[in-house]
Amino acid sequence: MIPAVSDHGERTGPMALTASVGSNASPAIPAAPDVAERVGRLAALLAIDERLLVAARRLHGPWRTRLARALTRAGNTSSWVLAVLAFLAAGGPFLELGVRLGTATLLGTLLSQALKRGLHRPRPTSAIVGFEALAENPDRFSFPSGHTTAAFAAAVALAGAPFGLGPAALVLALGIGLSRIYLGAHYPLDVAVGAALGGIAGGLARLLLALAGL
């Protein structure tokens, strides 16, 4: 479980484990990993993550909020399902793209949900007193961003596709990721890790389909 941000101020100094016996002391035993120090550093990182999210609220404005909500809707599971069905129905060269897109977004969703339920990082609305998101949260957990993971999985899946679909998918993925921060649904770190995880999912989907001859 990711520690609460409020723990970042409680840091324990390093503890060295040494052995000595009189003047014939053995060389110092290397210090064991200081778990408390590592947890303290993680808490400090999460505190910075929180401050960045709160600072992003200064960008709020009516038209930006409408755009961010539209981008987030484009990253919903239902939107990817419709895109996959549209590709499959179009047939021809789009059939392979539909299979690739569906496999990539499915893998991305499974990986992000597995991490969410393993790490249990609470949403900003639950962790930050008085913080209100501009979008409804689909679940209780924040890390990583499922929307961003699926979007970047789709971008990798469509890389090299005709009609400029690859660059368009990448621009959409970037917009979806930023919209999650802007709307207060996720921390910046959630989105950054979601983008990396999505890239892995997209690459893995392409590899698996290539091995299957698809």
mmCIF file of C-alpha atoms in Angstrom:
data_model
loop_
_atom_site.group_PDB
_atom_site.id
_atom_site.type_symbol
_atom_site.label_atom_id
_atom_site.label_comp_id
_atom_site.label_asym_id
_atom_site.label_seq_id
_atom_site.Cartn_x
_atom_site.Cartn_y
_atom_site.Cartn_z
ATOM 1 C CA MET A 1 0.000 0.000 0.000
ATOM 2 C CA ILE A 2 1.322 3.483 -0.816
ATOM 3 C CA PRO A 3 1.814 5.443 2.439
ATOM 4 C CA ALA A 4 -0.322 8.467 3.180
ATOM 5 C CA VAL A 5 1.168 11.824 2.236
ATOM 6 C CA SER A 6 0.764 13.022 5.793
ATOM 7 C CA ASP A 7 3.567 10.643 6.794
ATOM 8 C CA HIS A 8 6.214 12.502 4.798
ATOM 9 C CA GLY A 9 7.409 14.530 7.746
ATOM 10 C CA GLU A 10 8.257 11.492 9.884
ATOM 11 C CA ARG A 11 11.684 10.491 8.704
ATOM 12 C CA THR A 12 14.001 8.200 10.587
ATOM 13 C CA GLY A 13 17.725 8.777 10.346
ATOM 14 C CA PRO A 14 19.938 6.057 8.831
ATOM 15 C CA MET A 15 20.975 3.245 11.134
ATOM 16 C CA ALA A 16 24.364 1.660 10.535
ATOM 17 C CA LEU A 17 24.930 -1.917 11.644
ATOM 18 C CA THR A 18 28.558 -2.474 12.617
ATOM 19 C CA ALA A 19 30.509 -5.132 14.480
ATOM 20 C CA SER A 20 33.566 -4.445 16.633
ATOM 21 C CA VAL A 21 35.428 -6.488 19.224
ATOM 22 C CA GLY A 22 38.284 -4.687 21.012
ATOM 23 C CA SER A 23 41.230 -3.554 18.942
ATOM 24 C CA ASN A 24 40.880 -6.492 16.537
ATOM 25 C CA ALA A 25 37.508 -5.330 15.263
ATOM 26 C CA SER A 26 36.262 -6.750 12.003
ATOM 27 C CA PRO A 27 35.498 -4.373 9.149
ATOM 28 C CA ALA A 28 32.177 -2.663 9.454
ATOM 29 C CA ILE A 29 29.234 -4.686 8.180
ATOM 30 C CA PRO A 30 27.485 -2.784 5.373
ATOM 31 C CA ALA A 31 24.347 -1.108 6.596
ATOM 32 C CA ALA A 32 21.113 -2.918 5.858
ATOM 33 C CA PRO A 33 18.622 -1.048 3.668
ATOM 34 C CA ASP A 34 16.929 1.569 5.826
ATOM 35 C CA VAL A 35 13.248 0.923 5.206
ATOM 36 C CA ALA A 36 12.128 3.948 7.210
ATOM 37 C CA GLU A 37 14.325 6.229 5.091
ATOM 38 C CA ARG A 38 12.933 4.820 1.843
ATOM 39 C CA VAL A 39 9.360 5.242 3.064
ATOM 40 C CA GLY A 40 10.168 8.813 4.082
ATOM 41 C CA ARG A 41 11.466 9.594 0.599
ATOM 42 C CA LEU A 42 8.375 8.082 -0.998
ATOM 43 C CA ALA A 43 6.142 10.154 1.270
ATOM 44 C CA ALA A 44 8.067 13.284 0.277
ATOM 45 C CA LEU A 45 7.578 12.425 -3.407
ATOM 46 C CA LEU A 46 3.853 11.953 -2.849
ATOM 47 C CA ALA A 47 3.695 15.307 -1.058
ATOM 48 C CA ILE A 48 5.246 17.011 -4.105
ATOM 49 C CA ASP A 49 2.762 15.132 -6.283
ATOM 50 C CA GLU A 50 -0.083 16.517 -4.175
ATOM 51 C CA ARG A 51 1.213 20.080 -4.387
ATOM 52 C CA LEU A 52 1.465 19.863 -8.180
ATOM 53 C CA LEU A 53 -2.132 18.682 -8.393
ATOM 54 C CA VAL A 54 -3.384 21.506 -6.188
ATOM 55 C CA ALA A 55 -1.352 24.033 -8.196
ATOM 56 C CA ALA A 56 -3.055 22.817 -11.399
ATOM 57 C CA ARG A 57 -6.343 24.217 -10.083
ATOM 58 C CA ARG A 58 -5.093 27.692 -11.002
ATOM 59 C CA LEU A 59 -5.625 26.734 -14.640
ATOM 60 C CA HIS A 60 -9.351 26.130 -14.221
ATOM 61 C CA GLY A 61 -11.639 27.996 -16.566
ATOM 62 C CA PRO A 62 -15.009 27.312 -18.244
ATOM 63 C CA TRP A 63 -13.763 26.369 -21.717
ATOM 64 C CA ARG A 64 -10.815 24.397 -20.362
ATOM 65 C CA THR A 65 -13.145 22.433 -18.110
ATOM 66 C CA ARG A 66 -15.454 21.607 -21.019
ATOM 67 C CA LEU A 67 -12.488 20.465 -23.110
ATOM 68 C CA ALA A 68 -11.055 18.355 -20.271
ATOM 69 C CA ARG A 69 -14.387 16.655 -19.667
ATOM 70 C CA ALA A 70 -14.720 15.887 -23.378
ATOM 71 C CA LEU A 71 -11.231 14.377 -23.435
ATOM 72 C CA THR A 72 -11.958 12.288 -20.360
ATOM 73 C CA ARG A 73 -15.164 10.979 -21.950
ATOM 74 C CA ALA A 74 -13.112 10.035 -25.026
ATOM 75 C CA GLY A 75 -10.971 7.896 -22.732
ATOM 76 C CA ASN A 76 -13.865 6.005 -21.148
ATOM 77 C CA THR A 77 -14.074 2.249 -21.655
ATOM 78 C CA SER A 78 -17.264 2.669 -23.673
ATOM 79 C CA SER A 79 -15.443 4.959 -26.120
ATOM 80 C CA TRP A 80 -12.720 2.384 -26.763
ATOM 81 C CA VAL A 81 -15.320 -0.343 -27.240
ATOM 82 C CA LEU A 82 -17.110 1.793 -29.840
ATOM 83 C CA ALA A 83 -13.806 2.529 -31.616
ATOM 84 C CA VAL A 84 -12.919 -1.169 -31.754
ATOM 85 C CA LEU A 85 -16.357 -2.095 -33.088
ATOM 86 C CA ALA A 86 -16.118 0.661 -35.710
ATOM 87 C CA PHE A 87 -12.757 -0.638 -36.935
ATOM 88 C CA LEU A 88 -14.008 -4.224 -37.049
ATOM 89 C CA ALA A 89 -17.147 -3.205 -38.933
ATOM 90 C CA ALA A 90 -15.107 -1.217 -41.468
ATOM 91 C CA GLY A 91 -13.193 -4.352 -42.422
ATOM 92 C CA GLY A 92 -10.240 -4.352 -44.797
ATOM 93 C CA PRO A 93 -7.085 -2.814 -43.293
ATOM 94 C CA PHE A 94 -9.085 -1.582 -40.309
ATOM 95 C CA LEU A 95 -9.878 -5.128 -39.188
ATOM 96 C CA GLU A 96 -6.326 -5.743 -37.989
ATOM 97 C CA LEU A 97 -6.241 -2.325 -36.356
ATOM 98 C CA GLY A 98 -9.455 -3.133 -34.504
ATOM 99 C CA VAL A 99 -8.018 -6.370 -33.124
ATOM 100 C CA ARG A 100 -4.793 -4.610 -32.147
ATOM 101 C CA LEU A 101 -6.654 -1.728 -30.498
ATOM 102 C CA GLY A 102 -8.970 -4.023 -28.582
ATOM 103 C CA THR A 103 -6.130 -6.224 -27.331
ATOM 104 C CA ALA A 104 -3.993 -3.265 -26.268
ATOM 105 C CA THR A 105 -6.706 -1.399 -24.390
ATOM 106 C CA LEU A 106 -7.870 -4.604 -22.696
ATOM 107 C CA LEU A 107 -4.340 -5.404 -21.506
ATOM 108 C CA GLY A 108 -3.874 -1.830 -20.340
ATOM 109 C CA THR A 109 -7.106 -1.915 -18.381
ATOM 110 C CA LEU A 110 -6.240 -5.234 -16.725
ATOM 111 C CA LEU A 111 -2.749 -4.069 -15.732
ATOM 112 C CA SER A 112 -3.930 -0.731 -14.335
ATOM 113 C CA GLN A 113 -6.757 -2.311 -12.369
ATOM 114 C CA ALA A 114 -4.409 -4.923 -10.906
ATOM 115 C CA LEU A 115 -2.044 -2.199 -9.680
ATOM 116 C CA LYS A 116 -4.879 -0.069 -8.337
ATOM 117 C CA ARG A 117 -6.212 -2.897 -6.221
ATOM 118 C CA GLY A 118 -2.760 -3.860 -5.067
ATOM 119 C CA LEU A 119 -1.508 -0.399 -4.039
ATOM 120 C CA HIS A 120 -4.754 1.253 -2.853
ATOM 121 C CA ARG A 121 -3.710 4.877 -3.294
ATOM 122 C CA PRO A 122 -6.804 6.950 -2.457
ATOM 123 C CA ARG A 123 -8.233 9.484 -4.885
ATOM 124 C CA PRO A 124 -7.374 13.153 -4.278
ATOM 125 C CA THR A 125 -10.937 13.811 -3.133
ATOM 126 C CA SER A 126 -10.428 11.304 -0.296
ATOM 127 C CA ALA A 127 -6.831 12.190 0.594
ATOM 128 C CA ILE A 128 -6.855 16.006 0.424
ATOM 129 C CA VAL A 129 -9.128 17.835 2.848
ATOM 130 C CA GLY A 130 -11.540 20.135 1.018
ATOM 131 C CA PHE A 131 -10.425 19.014 -2.450
ATOM 132 C CA GLU A 132 -13.198 18.591 -5.011
ATOM 133 C CA ALA A 133 -12.732 16.949 -8.397
ATOM 134 C CA LEU A 134 -14.452 18.256 -11.519
ATOM 135 C CA ALA A 135 -15.310 14.733 -12.669
ATOM 136 C CA GLU A 136 -16.877 11.660 -11.122
ATOM 137 C CA ASN A 137 -14.453 8.977 -10.008
ATOM 138 C CA PRO A 138 -15.141 5.545 -11.548
ATOM 139 C CA ASP A 139 -13.559 3.793 -8.545
ATOM 140 C CA ARG A 140 -11.884 4.513 -5.202
ATOM 141 C CA PHE A 141 -8.254 4.100 -6.210
ATOM 142 C CA SER A 142 -5.961 6.566 -7.937
ATOM 143 C CA PHE A 143 -2.678 4.886 -8.894
ATOM 144 C CA PRO A 144 -2.188 4.487 -11.809
ATOM 145 C CA SER A 145 -4.627 6.334 -14.085
ATOM 146 C CA GLY A 146 -6.707 3.776 -15.959
ATOM 147 C CA HIS A 147 -7.835 6.322 -18.550
ATOM 148 C CA THR A 148 -4.231 7.252 -19.324
ATOM 149 C CA THR A 149 -3.070 3.647 -19.433
ATOM 150 C CA ALA A 150 -5.718 2.641 -21.970
ATOM 151 C CA ALA A 151 -5.129 5.783 -24.055
ATOM 152 C CA PHE A 152 -1.383 5.235 -24.377
ATOM 153 C CA ALA A 153 -1.924 1.531 -25.031
ATOM 154 C CA ALA A 154 -4.163 2.593 -27.918
ATOM 155 C CA ALA A 155 -1.550 5.074 -29.166
ATOM 156 C CA VAL A 156 1.130 2.376 -29.315
ATOM 157 C CA ALA A 157 -1.297 -0.077 -30.910
ATOM 158 C CA LEU A 158 -2.109 2.422 -33.677
ATOM 159 C CA ALA A 159 1.470 3.599 -34.242
ATOM 160 C CA GLY A 160 2.224 3.402 -37.958
ATOM 161 C CA ALA A 161 -1.451 3.076 -38.913
ATOM 162 C CA PRO A 162 -2.601 4.777 -42.140
ATOM 163 C CA PHE A 163 -4.511 8.067 -42.412
ATOM 164 C CA GLY A 164 -2.529 9.658 -39.594
ATOM 165 C CA LEU A 165 -4.267 7.546 -36.957
ATOM 166 C CA GLY A 166 -1.025 6.990 -35.042
ATOM 167 C CA PRO A 167 -0.168 10.662 -34.376
ATOM 168 C CA ALA A 168 -3.843 11.439 -33.736
ATOM 169 C CA ALA A 169 -4.029 8.660 -31.134
ATOM 170 C CA LEU A 170 -0.882 9.959 -29.431
ATOM 171 C CA VAL A 171 -2.223 13.523 -29.246
ATOM 172 C CA LEU A 172 -5.498 12.159 -27.859
ATOM 173 C CA ALA A 173 -3.623 10.114 -25.253
ATOM 174 C CA LEU A 174 -1.691 13.176 -24.099
ATOM 175 C CA GLY A 175 -4.910 15.165 -23.865
ATOM 176 C CA ILE A 176 -6.660 12.430 -21.892
ATOM 177 C CA GLY A 177 -3.762 12.196 -19.429
ATOM 178 C CA LEU A 178 -3.670 15.949 -18.862
ATOM 179 C CA SER A 179 -7.446 16.062 -18.481
ATOM 180 C CA ARG A 180 -7.270 13.608 -15.581
ATOM 181 C CA ILE A 181 -4.910 15.944 -13.706
ATOM 182 C CA TYR A 182 -6.865 19.065 -14.616
ATOM 183 C CA LEU A 183 -10.151 17.556 -13.424
ATOM 184 C CA GLY A 184 -8.563 16.444 -10.153
ATOM 185 C CA ALA A 185 -9.273 12.761 -10.760
ATOM 186 C CA HIS A 186 -5.595 11.780 -10.570
ATOM 187 C CA TYR A 187 -2.238 12.990 -9.354
ATOM 188 C CA PRO A 188 0.512 13.744 -11.924
ATOM 189 C CA LEU A 189 2.409 10.623 -10.839
ATOM 190 C CA ASP A 190 -0.676 8.489 -11.514
ATOM 191 C CA VAL A 191 -0.785 9.808 -15.072
ATOM 192 C CA ALA A 192 2.962 9.466 -15.697
ATOM 193 C CA VAL A 193 2.983 5.835 -14.573
ATOM 194 C CA GLY A 194 -0.246 5.203 -16.503
ATOM 195 C CA ALA A 195 1.426 6.468 -19.686
ATOM 196 C CA ALA A 196 4.411 4.162 -19.177
ATOM 197 C CA LEU A 197 2.174 1.218 -18.334
ATOM 198 C CA GLY A 198 0.048 1.906 -21.405
ATOM 199 C CA GLY A 199 3.141 1.913 -23.600
ATOM 200 C CA ILE A 200 4.090 -1.485 -22.204
ATOM 201 C CA ALA A 201 0.567 -2.832 -22.744
ATOM 202 C CA GLY A 202 0.463 -1.568 -26.326
ATOM 203 C CA GLY A 203 3.864 -3.046 -27.151
ATOM 204 C CA LEU A 204 2.945 -6.345 -25.521
ATOM 205 C CA ALA A 205 -0.308 -6.497 -27.501
ATOM 206 C CA ARG A 206 1.545 -5.981 -30.783
ATOM 207 C CA LEU A 207 4.084 -8.652 -29.845
ATOM 208 C CA LEU A 208 1.454 -11.215 -28.873
ATOM 209 C CA LEU A 209 -0.554 -10.623 -32.044
ATOM 210 C CA ALA A 210 2.584 -10.866 -34.167
ATOM 211 C CA LEU A 211 3.473 -14.189 -32.555
ATOM 212 C CA ALA A 212 -0.072 -15.368 -33.265
ATOM 213 C CA GLY A 213 0.299 -14.340 -36.906
ATOM 214 C CA LEU A 214 -2.311 -11.599 -36.694
#
